[in-house]
CSV table of C-alpha atoms (C1' of nucleotides) in Angstrom, one decimal:
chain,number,residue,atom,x,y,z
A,296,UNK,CA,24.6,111.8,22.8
A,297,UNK,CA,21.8,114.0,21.8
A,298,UNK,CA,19.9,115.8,24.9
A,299,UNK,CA,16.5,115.5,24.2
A,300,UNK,CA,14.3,117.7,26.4
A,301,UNK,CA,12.9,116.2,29.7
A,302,UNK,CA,9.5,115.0,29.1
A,303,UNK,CA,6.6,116.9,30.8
A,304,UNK,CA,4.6,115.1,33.6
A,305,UNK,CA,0.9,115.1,32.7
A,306,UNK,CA,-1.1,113.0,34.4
A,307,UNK,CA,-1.4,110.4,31.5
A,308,UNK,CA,2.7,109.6,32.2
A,309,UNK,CA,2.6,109.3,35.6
A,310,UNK,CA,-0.7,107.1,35.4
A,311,UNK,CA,1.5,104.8,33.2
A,312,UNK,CA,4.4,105.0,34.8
A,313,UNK,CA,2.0,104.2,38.5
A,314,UNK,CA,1.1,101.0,36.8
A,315,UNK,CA,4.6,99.8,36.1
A,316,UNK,CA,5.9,100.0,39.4
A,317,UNK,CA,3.0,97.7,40.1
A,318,UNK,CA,4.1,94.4,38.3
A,319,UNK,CA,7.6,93.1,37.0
A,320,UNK,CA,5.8,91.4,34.4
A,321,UNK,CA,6.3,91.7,30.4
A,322,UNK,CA,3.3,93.2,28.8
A,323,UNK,CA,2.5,94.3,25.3
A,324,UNK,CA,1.3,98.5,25.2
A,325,UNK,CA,-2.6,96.9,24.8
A,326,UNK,CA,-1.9,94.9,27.9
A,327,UNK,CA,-0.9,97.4,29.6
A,328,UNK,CA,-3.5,99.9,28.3
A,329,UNK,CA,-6.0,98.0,29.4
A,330,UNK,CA,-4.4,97.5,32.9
A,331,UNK,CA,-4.8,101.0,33.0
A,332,UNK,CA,-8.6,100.6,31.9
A,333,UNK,CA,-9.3,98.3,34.9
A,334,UNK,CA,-7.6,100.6,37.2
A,335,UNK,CA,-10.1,103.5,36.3
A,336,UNK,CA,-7.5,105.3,34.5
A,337,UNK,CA,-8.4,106.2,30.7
A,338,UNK,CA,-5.1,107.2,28.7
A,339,UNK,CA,-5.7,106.9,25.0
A,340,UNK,CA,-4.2,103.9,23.2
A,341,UNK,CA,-1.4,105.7,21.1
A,342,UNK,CA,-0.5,107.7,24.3
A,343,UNK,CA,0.6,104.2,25.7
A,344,UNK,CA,2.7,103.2,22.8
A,345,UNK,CA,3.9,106.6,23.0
A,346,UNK,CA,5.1,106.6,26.4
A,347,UNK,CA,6.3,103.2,26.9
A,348,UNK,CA,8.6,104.3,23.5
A,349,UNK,CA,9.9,107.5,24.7
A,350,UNK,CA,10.6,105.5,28.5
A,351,UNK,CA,12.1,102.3,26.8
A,352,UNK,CA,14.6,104.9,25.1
A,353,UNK,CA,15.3,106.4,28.3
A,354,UNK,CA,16.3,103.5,29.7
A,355,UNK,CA,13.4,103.5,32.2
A,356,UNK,CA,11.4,100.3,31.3
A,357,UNK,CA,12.8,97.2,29.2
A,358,UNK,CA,11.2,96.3,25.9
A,359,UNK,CA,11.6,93.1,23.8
A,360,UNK,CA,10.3,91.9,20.8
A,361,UNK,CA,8.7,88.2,20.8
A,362,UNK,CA,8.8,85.8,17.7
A,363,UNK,CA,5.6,87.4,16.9
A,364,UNK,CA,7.0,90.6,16.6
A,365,UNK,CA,5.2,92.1,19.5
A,366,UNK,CA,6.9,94.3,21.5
A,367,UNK,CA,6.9,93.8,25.3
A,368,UNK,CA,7.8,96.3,28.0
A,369,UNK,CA,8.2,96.3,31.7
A,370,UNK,CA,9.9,98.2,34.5
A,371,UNK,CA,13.2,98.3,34.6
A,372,UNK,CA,14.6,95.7,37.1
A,373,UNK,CA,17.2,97.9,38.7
A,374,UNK,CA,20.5,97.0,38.6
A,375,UNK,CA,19.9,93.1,40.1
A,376,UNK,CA,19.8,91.4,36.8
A,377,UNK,CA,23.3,90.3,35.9
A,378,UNK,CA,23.9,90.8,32.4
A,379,UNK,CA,26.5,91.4,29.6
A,380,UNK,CA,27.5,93.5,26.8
A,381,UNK,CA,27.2,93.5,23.4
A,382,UNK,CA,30.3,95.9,22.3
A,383,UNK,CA,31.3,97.8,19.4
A,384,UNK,CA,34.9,97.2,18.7
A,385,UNK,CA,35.4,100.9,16.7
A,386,UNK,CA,32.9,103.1,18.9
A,387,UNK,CA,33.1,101.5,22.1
A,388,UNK,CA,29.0,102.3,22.5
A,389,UNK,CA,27.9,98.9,24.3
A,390,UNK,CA,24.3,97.6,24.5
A,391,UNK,CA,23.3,95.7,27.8
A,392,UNK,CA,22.0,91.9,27.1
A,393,UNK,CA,20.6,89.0,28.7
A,394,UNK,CA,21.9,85.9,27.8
A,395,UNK,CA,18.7,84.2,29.1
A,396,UNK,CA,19.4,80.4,28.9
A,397,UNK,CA,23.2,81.1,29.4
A,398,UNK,CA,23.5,81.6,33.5
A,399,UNK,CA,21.3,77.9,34.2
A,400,UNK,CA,22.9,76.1,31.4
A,401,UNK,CA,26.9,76.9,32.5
A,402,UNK,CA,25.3,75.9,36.6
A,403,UNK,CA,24.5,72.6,35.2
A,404,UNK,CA,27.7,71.8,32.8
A,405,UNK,CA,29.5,72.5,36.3
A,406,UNK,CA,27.4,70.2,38.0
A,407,UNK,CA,27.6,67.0,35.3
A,408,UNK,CA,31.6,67.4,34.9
A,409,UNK,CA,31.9,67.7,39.0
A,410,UNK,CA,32.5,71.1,39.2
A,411,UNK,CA,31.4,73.7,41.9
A,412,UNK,CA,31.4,77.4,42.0
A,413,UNK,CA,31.2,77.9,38.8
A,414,UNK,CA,31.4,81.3,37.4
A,415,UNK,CA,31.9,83.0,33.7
A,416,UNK,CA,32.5,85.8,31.6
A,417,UNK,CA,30.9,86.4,28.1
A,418,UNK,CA,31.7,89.3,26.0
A,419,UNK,CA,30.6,89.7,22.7
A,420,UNK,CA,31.4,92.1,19.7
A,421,UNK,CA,31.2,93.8,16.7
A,422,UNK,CA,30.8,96.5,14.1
A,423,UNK,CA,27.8,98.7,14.9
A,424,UNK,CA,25.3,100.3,12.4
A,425,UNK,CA,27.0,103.3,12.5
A,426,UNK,CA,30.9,102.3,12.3
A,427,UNK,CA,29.9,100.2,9.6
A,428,UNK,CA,28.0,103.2,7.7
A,429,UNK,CA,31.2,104.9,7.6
A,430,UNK,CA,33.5,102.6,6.9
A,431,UNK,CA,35.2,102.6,10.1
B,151,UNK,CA,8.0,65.2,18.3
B,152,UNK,CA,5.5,65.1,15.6
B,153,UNK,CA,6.7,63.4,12.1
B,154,UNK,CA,5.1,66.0,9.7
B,155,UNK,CA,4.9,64.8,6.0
B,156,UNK,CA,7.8,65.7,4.3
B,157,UNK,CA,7.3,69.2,2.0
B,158,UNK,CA,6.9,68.2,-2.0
B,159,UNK,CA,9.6,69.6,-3.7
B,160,UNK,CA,7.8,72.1,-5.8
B,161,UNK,CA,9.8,74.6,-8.9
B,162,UNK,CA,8.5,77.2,-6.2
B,163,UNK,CA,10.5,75.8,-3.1
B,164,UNK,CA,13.4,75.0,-5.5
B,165,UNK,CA,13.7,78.7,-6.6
B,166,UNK,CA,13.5,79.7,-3.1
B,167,UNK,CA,16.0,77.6,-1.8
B,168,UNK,CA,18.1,78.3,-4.7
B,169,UNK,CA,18.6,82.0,-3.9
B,170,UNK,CA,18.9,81.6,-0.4
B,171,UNK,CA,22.1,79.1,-1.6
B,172,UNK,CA,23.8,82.2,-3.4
B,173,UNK,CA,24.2,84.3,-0.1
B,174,UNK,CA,24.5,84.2,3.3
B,175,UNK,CA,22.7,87.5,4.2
B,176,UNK,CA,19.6,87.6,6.1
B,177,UNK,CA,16.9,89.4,4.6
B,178,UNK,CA,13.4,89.8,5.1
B,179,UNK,CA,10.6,87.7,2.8
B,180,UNK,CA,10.0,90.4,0.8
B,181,UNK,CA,13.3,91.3,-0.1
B,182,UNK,CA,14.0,87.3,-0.6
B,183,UNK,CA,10.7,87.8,-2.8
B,184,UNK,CA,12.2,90.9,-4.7
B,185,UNK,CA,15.6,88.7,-5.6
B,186,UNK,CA,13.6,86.2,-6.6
B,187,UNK,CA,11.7,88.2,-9.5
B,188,UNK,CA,14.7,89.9,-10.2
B,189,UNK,CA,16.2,86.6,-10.8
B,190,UNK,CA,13.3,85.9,-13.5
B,191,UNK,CA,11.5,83.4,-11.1
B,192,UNK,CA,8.0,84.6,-10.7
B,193,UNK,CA,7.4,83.1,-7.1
B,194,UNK,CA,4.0,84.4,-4.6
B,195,UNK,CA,4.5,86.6,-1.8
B,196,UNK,CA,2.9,84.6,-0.2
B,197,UNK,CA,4.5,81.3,-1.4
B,198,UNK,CA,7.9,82.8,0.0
B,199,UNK,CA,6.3,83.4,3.3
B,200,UNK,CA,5.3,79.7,3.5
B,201,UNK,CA,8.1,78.4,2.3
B,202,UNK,CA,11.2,79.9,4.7
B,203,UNK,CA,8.5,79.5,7.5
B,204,UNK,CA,8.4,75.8,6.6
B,205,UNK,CA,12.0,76.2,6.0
B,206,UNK,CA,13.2,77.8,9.6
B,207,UNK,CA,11.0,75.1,11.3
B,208,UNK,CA,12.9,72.4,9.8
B,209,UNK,CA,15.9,74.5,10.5
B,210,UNK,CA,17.4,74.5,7.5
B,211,UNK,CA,17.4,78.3,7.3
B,212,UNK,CA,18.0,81.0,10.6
B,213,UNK,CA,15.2,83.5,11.5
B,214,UNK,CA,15.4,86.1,13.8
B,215,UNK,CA,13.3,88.7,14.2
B,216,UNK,CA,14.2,92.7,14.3
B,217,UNK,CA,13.4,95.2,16.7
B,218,UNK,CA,10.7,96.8,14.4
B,219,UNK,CA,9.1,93.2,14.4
B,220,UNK,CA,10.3,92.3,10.7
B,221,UNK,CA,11.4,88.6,10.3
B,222,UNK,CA,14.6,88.0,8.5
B,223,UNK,CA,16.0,85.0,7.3
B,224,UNK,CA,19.0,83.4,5.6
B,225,UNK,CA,20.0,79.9,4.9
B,226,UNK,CA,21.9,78.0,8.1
B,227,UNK,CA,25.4,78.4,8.4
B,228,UNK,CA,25.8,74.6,9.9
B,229,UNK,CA,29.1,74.1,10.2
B,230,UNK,CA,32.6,75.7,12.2
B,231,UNK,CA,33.2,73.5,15.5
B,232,UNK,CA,34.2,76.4,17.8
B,233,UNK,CA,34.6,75.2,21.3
B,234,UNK,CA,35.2,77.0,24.3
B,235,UNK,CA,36.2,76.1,28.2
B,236,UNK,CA,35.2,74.9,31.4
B,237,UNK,CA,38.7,75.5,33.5
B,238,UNK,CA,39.4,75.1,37.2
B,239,UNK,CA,40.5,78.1,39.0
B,240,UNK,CA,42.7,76.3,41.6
B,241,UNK,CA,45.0,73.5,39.2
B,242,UNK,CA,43.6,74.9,35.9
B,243,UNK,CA,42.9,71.9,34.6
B,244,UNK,CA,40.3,72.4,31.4
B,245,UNK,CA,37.8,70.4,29.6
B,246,UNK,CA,36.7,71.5,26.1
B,247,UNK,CA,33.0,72.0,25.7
B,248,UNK,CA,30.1,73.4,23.3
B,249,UNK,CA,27.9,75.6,23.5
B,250,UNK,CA,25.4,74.9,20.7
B,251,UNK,CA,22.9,77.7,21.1
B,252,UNK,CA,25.4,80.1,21.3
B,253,UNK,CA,27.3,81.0,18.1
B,254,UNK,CA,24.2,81.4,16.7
B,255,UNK,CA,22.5,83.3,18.9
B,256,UNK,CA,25.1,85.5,19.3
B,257,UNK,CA,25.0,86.0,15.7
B,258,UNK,CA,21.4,86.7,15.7
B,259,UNK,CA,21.5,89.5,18.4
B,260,UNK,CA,24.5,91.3,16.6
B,261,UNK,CA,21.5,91.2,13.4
B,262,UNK,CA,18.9,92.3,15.7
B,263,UNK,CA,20.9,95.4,17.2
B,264,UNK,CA,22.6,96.2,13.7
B,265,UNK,CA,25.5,94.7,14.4
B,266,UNK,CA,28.2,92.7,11.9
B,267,UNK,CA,31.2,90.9,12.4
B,268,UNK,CA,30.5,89.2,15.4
B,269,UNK,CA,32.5,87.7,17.7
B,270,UNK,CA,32.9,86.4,21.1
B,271,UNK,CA,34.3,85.1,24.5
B,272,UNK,CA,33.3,82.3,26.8
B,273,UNK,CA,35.2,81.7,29.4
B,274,UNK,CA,33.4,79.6,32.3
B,275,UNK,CA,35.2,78.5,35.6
B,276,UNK,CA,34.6,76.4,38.6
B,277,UNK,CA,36.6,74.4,40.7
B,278,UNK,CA,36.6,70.9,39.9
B,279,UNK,CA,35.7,68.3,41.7
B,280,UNK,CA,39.8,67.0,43.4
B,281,UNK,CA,40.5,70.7,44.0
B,282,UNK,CA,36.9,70.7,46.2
B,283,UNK,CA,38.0,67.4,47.5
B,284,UNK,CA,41.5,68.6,49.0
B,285,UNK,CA,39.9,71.8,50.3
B,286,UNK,CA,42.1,74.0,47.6
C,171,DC,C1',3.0,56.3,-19.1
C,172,DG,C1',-1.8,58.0,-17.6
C,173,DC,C1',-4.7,58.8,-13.3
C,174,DT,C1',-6.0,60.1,-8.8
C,175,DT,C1',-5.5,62.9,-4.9
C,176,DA,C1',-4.1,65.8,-1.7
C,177,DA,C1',-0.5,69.3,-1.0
C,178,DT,C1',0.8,73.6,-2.9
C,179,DT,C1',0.2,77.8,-5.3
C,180,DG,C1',-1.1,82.7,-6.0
C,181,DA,C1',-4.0,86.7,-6.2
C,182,DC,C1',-6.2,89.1,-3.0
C,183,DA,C1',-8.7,90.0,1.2
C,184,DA,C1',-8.2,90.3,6.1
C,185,DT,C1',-5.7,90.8,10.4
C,186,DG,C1',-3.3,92.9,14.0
C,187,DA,C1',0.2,95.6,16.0
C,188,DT,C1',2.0,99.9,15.5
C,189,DT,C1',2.3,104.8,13.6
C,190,DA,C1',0.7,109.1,11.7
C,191,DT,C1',-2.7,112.9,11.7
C,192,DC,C1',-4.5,116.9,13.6
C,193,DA,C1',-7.6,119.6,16.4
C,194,DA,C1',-8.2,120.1,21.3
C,195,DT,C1',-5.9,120.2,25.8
C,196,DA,C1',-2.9,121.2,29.5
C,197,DA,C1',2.2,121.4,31.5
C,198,DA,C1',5.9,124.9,32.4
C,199,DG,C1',7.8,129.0,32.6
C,200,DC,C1',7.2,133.9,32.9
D,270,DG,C1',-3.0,134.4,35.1
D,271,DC,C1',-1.3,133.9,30.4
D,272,DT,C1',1.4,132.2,26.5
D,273,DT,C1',3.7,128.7,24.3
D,274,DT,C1',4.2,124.4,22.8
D,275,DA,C1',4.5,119.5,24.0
D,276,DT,C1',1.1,116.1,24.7
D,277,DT,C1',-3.2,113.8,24.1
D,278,DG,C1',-6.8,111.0,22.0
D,279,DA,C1',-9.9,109.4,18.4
D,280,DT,C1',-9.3,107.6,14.3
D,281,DA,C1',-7.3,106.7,9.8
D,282,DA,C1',-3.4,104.8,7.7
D,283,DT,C1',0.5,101.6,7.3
D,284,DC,C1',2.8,97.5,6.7
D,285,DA,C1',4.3,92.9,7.6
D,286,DT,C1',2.2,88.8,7.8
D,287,DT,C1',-1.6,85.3,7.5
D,288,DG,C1',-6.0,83.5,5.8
D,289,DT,C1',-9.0,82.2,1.8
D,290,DC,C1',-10.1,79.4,-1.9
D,291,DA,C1',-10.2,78.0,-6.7
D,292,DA,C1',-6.7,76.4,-9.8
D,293,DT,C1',-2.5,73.8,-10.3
D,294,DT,C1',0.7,70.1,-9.9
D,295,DA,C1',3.9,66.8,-7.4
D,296,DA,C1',3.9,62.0,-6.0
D,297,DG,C1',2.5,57.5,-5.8
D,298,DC,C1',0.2,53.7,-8.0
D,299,DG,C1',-1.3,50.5,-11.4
DNA sequence: CGCTTAATTGACAATGATTATCAATAAAGC
DNA sequence: GCTTTATTGATAATCATTGTCAATTAAGCG
């Protein structure tokens, strides 16, 4: 794991990271640049994309990628969300996933064949990039 | 649903379809566009664009789209019957189900995260509905 | 088999999200 | 306070994808 320096705190960051606390919502970097706009604050574009890249790879907000190929970021939602893990069988390096449809649709199977309580366990897995690169 | 008039089979669409018959890989339009020319057929950029967006509508090919926003495609895998289980925790008693969506999107996210082999568990649980009866 | 017609094609321009550039600015540490 | 160096921001550049529009051609019909 490569220890990349910790990133300085100008005034831009914070302003960014100020607006994120405010709203669980999914926004595109525009979106949110111009958030920032209406809130009086004036960070530059590119300084968005910028920061909302260097926090998504800290783990600090969530980012997905629409159909459209637009990226969308919010805060990170703590550690409430249940989720899974996409695993790599040679590595071991795991990526946390949603299975978004997943948790409602198992609820209602339960329901229609009578059962109650239901609960589940999905675990997924493969070869990453990497393993694969080398043959592993 | 909307009944859209069904595509004219065009030399262009056949060529298209015809290399997306040969493999199973997903690749982006432009590579599909590349290994079309290198196969001799002289297809539009843009032609291949229309045509596996046509295609993935009508689902007869599988899109997903990357992390950097590129759309790749391939043609649909439609077949393997892999089922999973919905058991009771208190008499074990199990009824096979299937969870369409989910091969395939598990697929997909092992693509979008540079993953291959993919594979998977399912395991879902409840109590059913004579266990909840008898108070088990 | 010819004809008509509307879908399709392709070369190229246009779009739109994201990234690179680079001089100016300002954290952080001393 | 001063120096160093990451960060910023305005703007140009990139790159996948979509729109344009005249030319082509599949399909249905007689």
């Amino acid at each position: 794991m490569s220890t990349s320096p910790a990133p300085r705190m100008t005034k831009q960051r914070a302003a960014i990271m100020d607006v994120l606390s405010k709203s669980e919502e999914f926004r595109s970097a525009q979106a949110w640049h111009d958030t920032l706009r209406h809130d009086g604050s004036s960070v530059g574009l590119a300084t968005v994309y910028r920061s909302l890249q260097s926090l998504a790879e800290a783990g600090q907000v969530d980012a997905v990628v629409t159909d459209s190929g637009e990226t969308l970021y919010r805060r990170c939602g703590a550690e409430d969300t249940h989720h899974h893990h996409l695993r790599c069988r040679s590595c071991g390096a795991a990526h946390d996933i949603e299975v978004p449809e997943f948790e409602r649709w198992a609820e209602q199977l339960g329901v229609k064949l009578g059962f109650t309580g239901i609960d589940h366990t999905v675990e997924i897995t493969g070869i990453c990039r990497d393993c694969a690169a080398q043959g592993r």
